[in-house]
Coordinates of C-alpha atoms in Angstrom, one line a residue:
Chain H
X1 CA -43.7 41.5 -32.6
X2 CA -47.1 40.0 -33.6
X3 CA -50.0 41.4 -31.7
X4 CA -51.5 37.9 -31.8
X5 CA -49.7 36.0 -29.0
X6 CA -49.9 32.0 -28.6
X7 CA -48.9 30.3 -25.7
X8 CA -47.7 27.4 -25.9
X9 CA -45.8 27.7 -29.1
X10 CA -45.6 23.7 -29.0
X11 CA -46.9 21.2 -26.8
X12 CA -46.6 17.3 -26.7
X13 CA -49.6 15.6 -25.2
X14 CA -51.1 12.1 -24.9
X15 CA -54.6 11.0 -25.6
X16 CA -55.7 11.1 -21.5
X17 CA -54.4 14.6 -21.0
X18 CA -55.9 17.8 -20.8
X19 CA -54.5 20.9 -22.0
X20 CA -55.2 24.4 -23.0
X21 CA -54.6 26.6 -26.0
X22 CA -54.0 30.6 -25.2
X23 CA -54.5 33.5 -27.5
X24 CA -54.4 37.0 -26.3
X25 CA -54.7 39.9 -29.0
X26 CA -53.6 43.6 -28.2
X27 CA -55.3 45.1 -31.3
X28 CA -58.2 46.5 -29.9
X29 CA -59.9 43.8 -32.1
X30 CA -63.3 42.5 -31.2
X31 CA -63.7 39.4 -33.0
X32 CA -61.8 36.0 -32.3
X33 CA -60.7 32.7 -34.5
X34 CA -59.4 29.1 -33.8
X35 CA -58.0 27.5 -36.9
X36 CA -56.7 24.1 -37.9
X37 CA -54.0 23.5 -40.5
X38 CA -53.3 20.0 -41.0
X39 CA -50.7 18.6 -43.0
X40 CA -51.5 19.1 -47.1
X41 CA -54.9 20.4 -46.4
X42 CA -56.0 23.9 -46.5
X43 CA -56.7 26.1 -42.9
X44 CA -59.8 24.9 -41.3
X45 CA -61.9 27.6 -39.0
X46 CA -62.8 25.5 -36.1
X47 CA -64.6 28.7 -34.6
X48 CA -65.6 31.8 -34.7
X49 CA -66.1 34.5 -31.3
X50 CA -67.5 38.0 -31.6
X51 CA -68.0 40.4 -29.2
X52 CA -67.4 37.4 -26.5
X53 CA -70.2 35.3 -28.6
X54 CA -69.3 32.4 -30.5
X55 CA -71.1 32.9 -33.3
X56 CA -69.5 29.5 -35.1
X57 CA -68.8 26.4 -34.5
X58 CA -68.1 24.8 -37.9
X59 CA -68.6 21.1 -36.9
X60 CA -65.8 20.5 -34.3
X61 CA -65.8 17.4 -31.9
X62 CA -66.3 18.4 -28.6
X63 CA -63.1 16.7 -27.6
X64 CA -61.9 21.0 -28.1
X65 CA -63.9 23.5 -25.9
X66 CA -63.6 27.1 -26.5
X67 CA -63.3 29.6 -24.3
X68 CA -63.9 33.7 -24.4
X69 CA -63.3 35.8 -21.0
X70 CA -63.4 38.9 -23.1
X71 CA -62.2 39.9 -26.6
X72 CA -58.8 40.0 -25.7
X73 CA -58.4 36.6 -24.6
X74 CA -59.3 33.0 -26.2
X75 CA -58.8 29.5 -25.2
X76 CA -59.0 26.1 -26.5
X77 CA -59.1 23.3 -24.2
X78 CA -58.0 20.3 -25.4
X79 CA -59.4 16.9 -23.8
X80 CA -59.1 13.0 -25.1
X81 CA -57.6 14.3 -28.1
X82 CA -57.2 11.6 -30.7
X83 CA -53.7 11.3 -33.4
X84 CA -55.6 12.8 -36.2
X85 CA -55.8 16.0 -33.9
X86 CA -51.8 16.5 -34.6
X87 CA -52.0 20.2 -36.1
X88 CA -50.6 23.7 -36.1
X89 CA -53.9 25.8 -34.2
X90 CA -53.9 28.8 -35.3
X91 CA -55.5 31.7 -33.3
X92 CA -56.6 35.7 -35.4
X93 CA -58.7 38.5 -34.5
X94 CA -60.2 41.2 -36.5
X95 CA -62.3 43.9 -36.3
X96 CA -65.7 43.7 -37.3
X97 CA -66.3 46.2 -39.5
X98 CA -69.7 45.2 -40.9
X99 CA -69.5 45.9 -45.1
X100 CA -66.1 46.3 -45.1
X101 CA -64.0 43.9 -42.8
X102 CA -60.6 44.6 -42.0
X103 CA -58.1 41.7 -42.0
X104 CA -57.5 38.6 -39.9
X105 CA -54.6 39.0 -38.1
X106 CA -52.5 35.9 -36.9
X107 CA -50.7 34.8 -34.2
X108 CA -47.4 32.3 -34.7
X109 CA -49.6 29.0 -33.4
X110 CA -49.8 26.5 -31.4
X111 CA -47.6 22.7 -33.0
X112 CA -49.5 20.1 -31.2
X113 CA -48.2 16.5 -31.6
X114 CA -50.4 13.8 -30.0
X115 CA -48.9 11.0 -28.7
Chain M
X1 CA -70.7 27.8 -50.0
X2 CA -67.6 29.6 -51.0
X3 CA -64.6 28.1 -52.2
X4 CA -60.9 29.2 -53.4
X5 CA -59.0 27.6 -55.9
X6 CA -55.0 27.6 -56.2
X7 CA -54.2 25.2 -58.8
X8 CA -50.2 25.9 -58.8
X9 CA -48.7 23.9 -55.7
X10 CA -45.4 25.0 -56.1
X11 CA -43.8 27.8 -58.0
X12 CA -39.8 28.4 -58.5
X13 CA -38.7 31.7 -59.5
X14 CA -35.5 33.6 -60.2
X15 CA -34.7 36.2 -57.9
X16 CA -35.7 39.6 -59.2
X17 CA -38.0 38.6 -61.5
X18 CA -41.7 39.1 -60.9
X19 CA -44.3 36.4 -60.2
X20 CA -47.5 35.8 -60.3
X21 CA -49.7 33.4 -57.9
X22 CA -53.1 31.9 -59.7
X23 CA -56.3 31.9 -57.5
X24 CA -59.9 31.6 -58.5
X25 CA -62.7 31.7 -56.3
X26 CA -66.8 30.9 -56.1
X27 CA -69.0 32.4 -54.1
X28 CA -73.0 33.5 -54.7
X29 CA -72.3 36.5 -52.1
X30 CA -72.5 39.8 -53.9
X31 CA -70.2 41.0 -51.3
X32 CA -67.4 39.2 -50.3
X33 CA -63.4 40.0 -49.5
X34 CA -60.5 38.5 -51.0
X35 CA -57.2 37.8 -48.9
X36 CA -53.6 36.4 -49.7
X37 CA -51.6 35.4 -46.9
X38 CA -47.9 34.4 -46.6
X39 CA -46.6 31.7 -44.1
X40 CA -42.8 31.2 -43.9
X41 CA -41.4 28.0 -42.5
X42 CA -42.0 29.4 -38.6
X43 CA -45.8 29.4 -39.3
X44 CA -47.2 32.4 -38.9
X45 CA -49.7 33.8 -41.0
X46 CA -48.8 37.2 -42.4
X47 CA -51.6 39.4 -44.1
X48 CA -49.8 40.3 -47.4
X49 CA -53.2 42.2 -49.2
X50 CA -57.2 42.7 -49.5
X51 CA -59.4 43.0 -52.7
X52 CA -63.2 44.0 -51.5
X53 CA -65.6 42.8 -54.2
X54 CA -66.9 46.5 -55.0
X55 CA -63.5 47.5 -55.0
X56 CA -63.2 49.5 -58.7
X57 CA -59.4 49.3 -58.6
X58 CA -56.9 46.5 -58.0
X59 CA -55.2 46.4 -54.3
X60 CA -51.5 47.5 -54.2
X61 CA -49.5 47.4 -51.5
X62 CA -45.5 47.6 -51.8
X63 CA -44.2 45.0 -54.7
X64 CA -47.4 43.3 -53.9
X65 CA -50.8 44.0 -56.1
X66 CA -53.9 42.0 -56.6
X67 CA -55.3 41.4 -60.2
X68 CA -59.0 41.4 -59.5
X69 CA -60.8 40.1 -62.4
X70 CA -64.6 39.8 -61.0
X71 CA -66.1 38.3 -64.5
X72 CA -63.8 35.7 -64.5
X73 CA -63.6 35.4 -60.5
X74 CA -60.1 35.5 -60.0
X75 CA -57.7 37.3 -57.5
X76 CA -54.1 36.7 -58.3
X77 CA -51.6 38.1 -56.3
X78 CA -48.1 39.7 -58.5
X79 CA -45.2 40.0 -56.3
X80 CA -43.1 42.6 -58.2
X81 CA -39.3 42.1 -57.9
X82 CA -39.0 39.1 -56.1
X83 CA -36.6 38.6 -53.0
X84 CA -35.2 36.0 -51.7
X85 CA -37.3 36.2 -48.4
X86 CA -40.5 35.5 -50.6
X87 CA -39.9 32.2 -50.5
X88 CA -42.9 30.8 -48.2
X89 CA -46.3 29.3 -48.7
X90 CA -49.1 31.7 -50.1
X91 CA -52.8 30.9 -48.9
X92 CA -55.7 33.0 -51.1
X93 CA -59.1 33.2 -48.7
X94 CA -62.5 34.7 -49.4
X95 CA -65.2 36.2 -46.8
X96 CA -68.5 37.2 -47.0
X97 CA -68.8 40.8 -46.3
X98 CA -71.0 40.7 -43.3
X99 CA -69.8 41.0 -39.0
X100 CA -66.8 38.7 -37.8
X101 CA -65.6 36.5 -41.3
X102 CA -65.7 32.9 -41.6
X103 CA -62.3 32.9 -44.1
X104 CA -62.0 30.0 -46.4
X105 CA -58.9 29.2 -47.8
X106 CA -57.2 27.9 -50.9
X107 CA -54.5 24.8 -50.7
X108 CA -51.4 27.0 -51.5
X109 CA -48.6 28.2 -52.8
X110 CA -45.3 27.2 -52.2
X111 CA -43.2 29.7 -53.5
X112 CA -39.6 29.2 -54.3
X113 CA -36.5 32.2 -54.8
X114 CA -33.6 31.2 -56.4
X115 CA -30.3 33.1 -56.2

């Protein structure tokens, strides 16, 4: 059983809806991810959350909004998504370690298909 | 900016033997951490191994170790005695050493285990 959890694991949605993404971690982590892997093209950090800070936001369209209550929990709404959007979103933790991080842990992701 | 570099998009290998996956890297940090990652079919992202720039000896864990040659700026990861259930695709990333990572990640490896 992962300790990254993704919920839902895939979701069908047209351009009008709205939707969101859950992650939860029960690592004790302290530091949060959204990724992007698109078909043929390598994982793409959308953005980054630490200590309940988002500390990155590497460009994303504001079409996705994140989300952290605390930094066991992380959300990505989704709003007028366009086709091109169509990805597996990926959700990891770590803990921040400062010289020496420890690895990004994943959860099993989120198949979106936009209709 | 950092960058990875995996220049083998597919691999096929007979079961048993031992394989190794090819992945360069450029970064101007002086410290940095290097990553491989598996992803079976389902998605997931499993953390297979971590090289950390200072690091005097190569990372080893299980049948996998990391061949870290910092001159010539390459990580590869050696899978020693290859199963059947190695067959998945193999993403080498690269941090910067410093609070919650912004991974990048190479394009892949699709590693195949024949009978």
């Amino acid at each position: 059983e992962t300790g990254v959890t993704q919920t839902p694991r895939h979701l069908v949605m047209g351009m009008t809806n709205k939707k969101s993404l859950k992650c939860e971690q029960h690592l004790g982590h302290n530091a949060m991810y959204w990724y992007k892997q698109s078909a043929k093209k390598p994982l793409e950090l959308m953005f980054v959350y630490n200590f309940k800070e988002q500390t990155e936001n590497n460009s994303v369209p504001s079409r996705f909004s994140p989300e952290c209550p605390n930094s066991s929990h992380l959300f990505l709404h989704l709003h007028t998504l366009q086709p091109e959007d169509s990805a597996l979103y990926l959700c990891a933790s770590s803990q921040d370690v400062g010289q020496r991080p420890g690895p990004q842990h994943f959860g099993d992701g989120t198949r979106l298909s936009i209709l | 900016a950092q960058k990875i570099t995996q220049t083998q998009p597919g691999m096929f290998v007979q079961e048993k033997e031992a394989v190794t996956l090819d992945c360069t890297y450029d970064t101007s940090d002086q410290s940095y951490g290097l990553f491989w990652y598996k992803q079976p079919s389902s998605g997931e992202m499993i953390f297979l191994i971590y090289q950390g720039s200072y690091d005097e000896q190569n990372a080893t864990e299980g049948r996998y170790s990391l061949n870290f040659q910092k001159a010539r700026k390459s990580a590869n990861l050696v899978i020693s005695a290859s199963q059947l259930g190695d067959s998945a695709m193999y993403f080498c990333a690269m941090s910067s050493n410093q609070g919650a990572q912004k991974l990048v990640f190479g394009q892949g490896t699709r590693l195949t285990i024949n009978p």
